[in-house]
GROMACS .gro file of C-alpha atoms in nm:
model
  147
    1MET     CA    1  -1.608   0.416  -0.672
    2LYS     CA    2  -1.242   0.474  -0.579
    3ALA     CA    3  -1.206   0.719  -0.868
    4GLU     CA    4  -1.505   0.917  -0.740
    5LYS     CA    5  -1.356   0.932  -0.390
    6ALA     CA    6  -1.023   1.051  -0.531
    7ARG     CA    7  -1.197   1.329  -0.722
    8ALA     CA    8  -1.394   1.425  -0.410
    9LEU     CA    9  -1.063   1.463  -0.224
   10GLY     CA   10  -0.943   1.707  -0.488
   11PHE     CA   11  -0.735   1.490  -0.720
   12THR     CA   12  -0.759   1.658  -1.061
   13GLU     CA   13  -0.619   1.371  -1.268
   14VAL     CA   14  -0.763   1.029  -1.193
   15ILE     CA   15  -0.705   0.704  -1.380
   16ASP     CA   16  -0.997   0.467  -1.332
   17THR     CA   17  -0.851   0.128  -1.421
   18SER     CA   18  -1.200  -0.017  -1.452
   19LEU     CA   19  -1.245   0.211  -1.755
   20GLU     CA   20  -0.895   0.233  -1.905
   21LYS     CA   21  -0.557   0.063  -1.877
   22LEU     CA   22  -0.303   0.227  -1.648
   23GLY     CA   23  -0.061   0.300  -1.932
   24ASP     CA   24  -0.338   0.453  -2.144
   25GLY     CA   25  -0.445   0.672  -1.852
   26VAL     CA   26  -0.091   0.792  -1.786
   27ARG     CA   27  -0.043   0.875  -2.154
   28ARG     CA   28  -0.379   1.061  -2.155
   29VAL     CA   29  -0.278   1.266  -1.851
   30THR     CA   30   0.072   1.340  -1.989
   31ASP     CA   31  -0.039   1.420  -2.346
   32GLY     CA   32   0.119   1.099  -2.474
   33TYR     CA   33   0.454   1.138  -2.300
   34GLY     CA   34   0.430   0.877  -2.024
   35ALA     CA   35   0.585   0.873  -1.678
   36ASP     CA   36   0.955   0.937  -1.618
   37ILE     CA   37   0.937   0.761  -1.282
   38VAL     CA   38   0.697   0.500  -1.146
   39ILE     CA   39   0.713   0.375  -0.788
   40ASP     CA   40   0.527   0.048  -0.746
   41GLY     CA   41   0.435  -0.079  -0.400
   42ILE     CA   42   0.189  -0.346  -0.512
   43GLY     CA   43   0.356  -0.576  -0.763
   44GLY     CA   44   0.173  -0.844  -0.956
   45GLU     CA   45  -0.022  -0.735  -1.262
   46ILE     CA   46   0.013  -0.369  -1.163
   47LEU     CA   47   0.391  -0.385  -1.208
   48SER     CA   48   0.345  -0.512  -1.564
   49ASP     CA   49   0.090  -0.237  -1.635
   50ALA     CA   50   0.318   0.025  -1.480
   51LEU     CA   51   0.599  -0.065  -1.721
   52LYS     CA   52   0.367   0.019  -2.010
   53ALA     CA   53   0.319   0.367  -1.861
   54LEU     CA   54   0.687   0.462  -1.873
   55ALA     CA   55   0.822   0.735  -2.099
   56LEU     CA   56   1.134   0.683  -2.308
   57GLU     CA   57   1.424   0.600  -2.070
   58GLY     CA   58   1.182   0.596  -1.776
   59SER     CA   59   1.255   0.421  -1.450
   60LEU     CA   60   1.038   0.191  -1.240
   61THR     CA   61   1.123   0.126  -0.876
   62THR     CA   62   0.941  -0.155  -0.704
   63LEU     CA   63   0.927  -0.178  -0.328
   64GLY     CA   64   0.668  -0.434  -0.252
   65TYR     CA   65   0.436  -0.706  -0.348
   66SER     CA   66   0.095  -0.702  -0.194
   67ALA     CA   67  -0.039  -1.041  -0.085
   68SER     CA   68   0.268  -1.213  -0.237
   69ARG     CA   69   0.155  -1.134  -0.591
   70LYS     CA   70   0.396  -1.264  -0.854
   71ALA     CA   71   0.468  -1.038  -1.149
   72THR     CA   72   0.507  -1.143  -1.510
   73ILE     CA   73   0.652  -0.885  -1.745
   74ASP     CA   74   0.704  -0.863  -2.118
   75VAL     CA   75   1.073  -0.775  -2.165
   76THR     CA   76   0.986  -0.568  -2.473
   77ASP     CA   77   0.819  -0.325  -2.227
   78ILE     CA   78   1.171  -0.266  -2.090
   79ILE     CA   79   1.372  -0.287  -2.411
   80VAL     CA   80   1.164  -0.067  -2.644
   81PRO     CA   81   1.151   0.239  -2.416
   82GLN     CA   82   1.504   0.168  -2.284
   83ALA     CA   83   1.355   0.160  -1.935
   84ARG     CA   84   1.520   0.073  -1.607
   85ILE     CA   85   1.383  -0.135  -1.322
   86ARG     CA   86   1.524  -0.127  -0.973
   87SER     CA   87   1.409  -0.239  -0.635
   88LEU     CA   88   1.421  -0.090  -0.290
   89ASN     CA   89   1.418  -0.288   0.031
   90MET     CA   90   1.396  -0.060   0.334
   91PHE     CA   91   1.510  -0.346   0.557
   92ARG     CA   92   1.846  -0.348   0.376
   93GLN     CA   93   1.907   0.026   0.406
   94PRO     CA   94   2.158   0.167   0.656
   95GLN     CA   95   1.992   0.251   0.988
   96ALA     CA   96   2.078   0.621   0.944
   97THR     CA   97   1.884   0.626   0.614
   98VAL     CA   98   1.578   0.467   0.776
   99THR     CA   99   1.597   0.706   1.072
  100ASP     CA  100   1.623   1.010   0.843
  101ALA     CA  101   1.327   0.886   0.637
  102TRP     CA  102   1.110   0.842   0.947
  103LYS     CA  103   1.205   1.190   1.073
  104ALA     CA  104   1.100   1.341   0.740
  105ILE     CA  105   0.773   1.145   0.737
  106VAL     CA  106   0.686   1.236   1.098
  107SER     CA  107   0.763   1.601   1.027
  108LEU     CA  108   0.532   1.600   0.724
  109LEU     CA  109   0.256   1.428   0.924
  110GLN     CA  110   0.286   1.677   1.212
  111SER     CA  111   0.283   1.979   0.981
  112GLY     CA  112  -0.010   1.849   0.779
  113GLY     CA  113   0.208   1.833   0.466
  114ILE     CA  114   0.080   1.481   0.412
  115LYS     CA  115  -0.253   1.349   0.530
  116PRO     CA  116  -0.293   0.973   0.526
  117ILE     CA  117  -0.628   0.844   0.410
  118VAL     CA  118  -0.757   0.590   0.661
  119ALA     CA  119  -1.047   0.373   0.547
  120LYS     CA  120  -1.107   0.194   0.875
  121THR     CA  121  -0.942   0.125   1.210
  122PHE     CA  122  -0.951  -0.210   1.392
  123PRO     CA  123  -0.823  -0.311   1.736
  124LEU     CA  124  -0.532  -0.557   1.717
  125VAL     CA  125  -0.751  -0.842   1.845
  126GLU     CA  126  -0.957  -0.804   1.525
  127ALA     CA  127  -0.656  -0.837   1.293
  128ALA     CA  128  -0.814  -1.128   1.104
  129GLU     CA  129  -1.127  -0.921   1.037
  130ALA     CA  130  -0.909  -0.626   0.930
  131LEU     CA  131  -0.727  -0.847   0.680
  132ARG     CA  132  -1.056  -0.981   0.547
  133TYR     CA  133  -1.185  -0.623   0.506
  134LEU     CA  134  -0.863  -0.526   0.329
  135ILE     CA  135  -0.886  -0.815   0.083
  136GLU     CA  136  -1.261  -0.837   0.027
  137GLY     CA  137  -1.362  -0.475   0.076
  138ARG     CA  138  -1.083  -0.323  -0.135
  139PRO     CA  139  -1.103  -0.004   0.071
  140PHE     CA  140  -1.005   0.344  -0.040
  141GLY     CA  141  -0.727   0.426   0.205
  142ARG     CA  142  -0.530   0.241   0.467
  143VAL     CA  143  -0.654  -0.013   0.716
  144VAL     CA  144  -0.503   0.055   1.058
  145LEU     CA  145  -0.458  -0.176   1.356
  146THR     CA  146  -0.456  -0.007   1.698
  147ILE     CA  147  -0.286  -0.143   2.010
   0.00000   0.00000   0.00000
């Protein structure tokens, strides 16, 4: 279902992880090469799968773990392709870096350069219901709380 929505939005290359493994999909899309860079904002099992998608000397940057998911990785997935893993914590960045990032993001939003996909909006008083929808509904797009 998410793959169909992605195609409907114009994505030409879609990896449906209900039909193929992430690494296999990346290799299919890149004619066997793999990904030079992977940015993971989910963690857990996805991080392990993402490592398998890296090209030789590829780099994986992780910046989050959704719902406190713990990741288990096979170190051979780092050693064999001579990959690198790093992390990014925006809360530890200098304030000027964060400010510059927000300015760039706001500019892209205002110009239409990026268009966030919003699955559903909830008022703040329904935050518990929004979280339930996020976990159980597995929506395509972001869940937004309004104040």
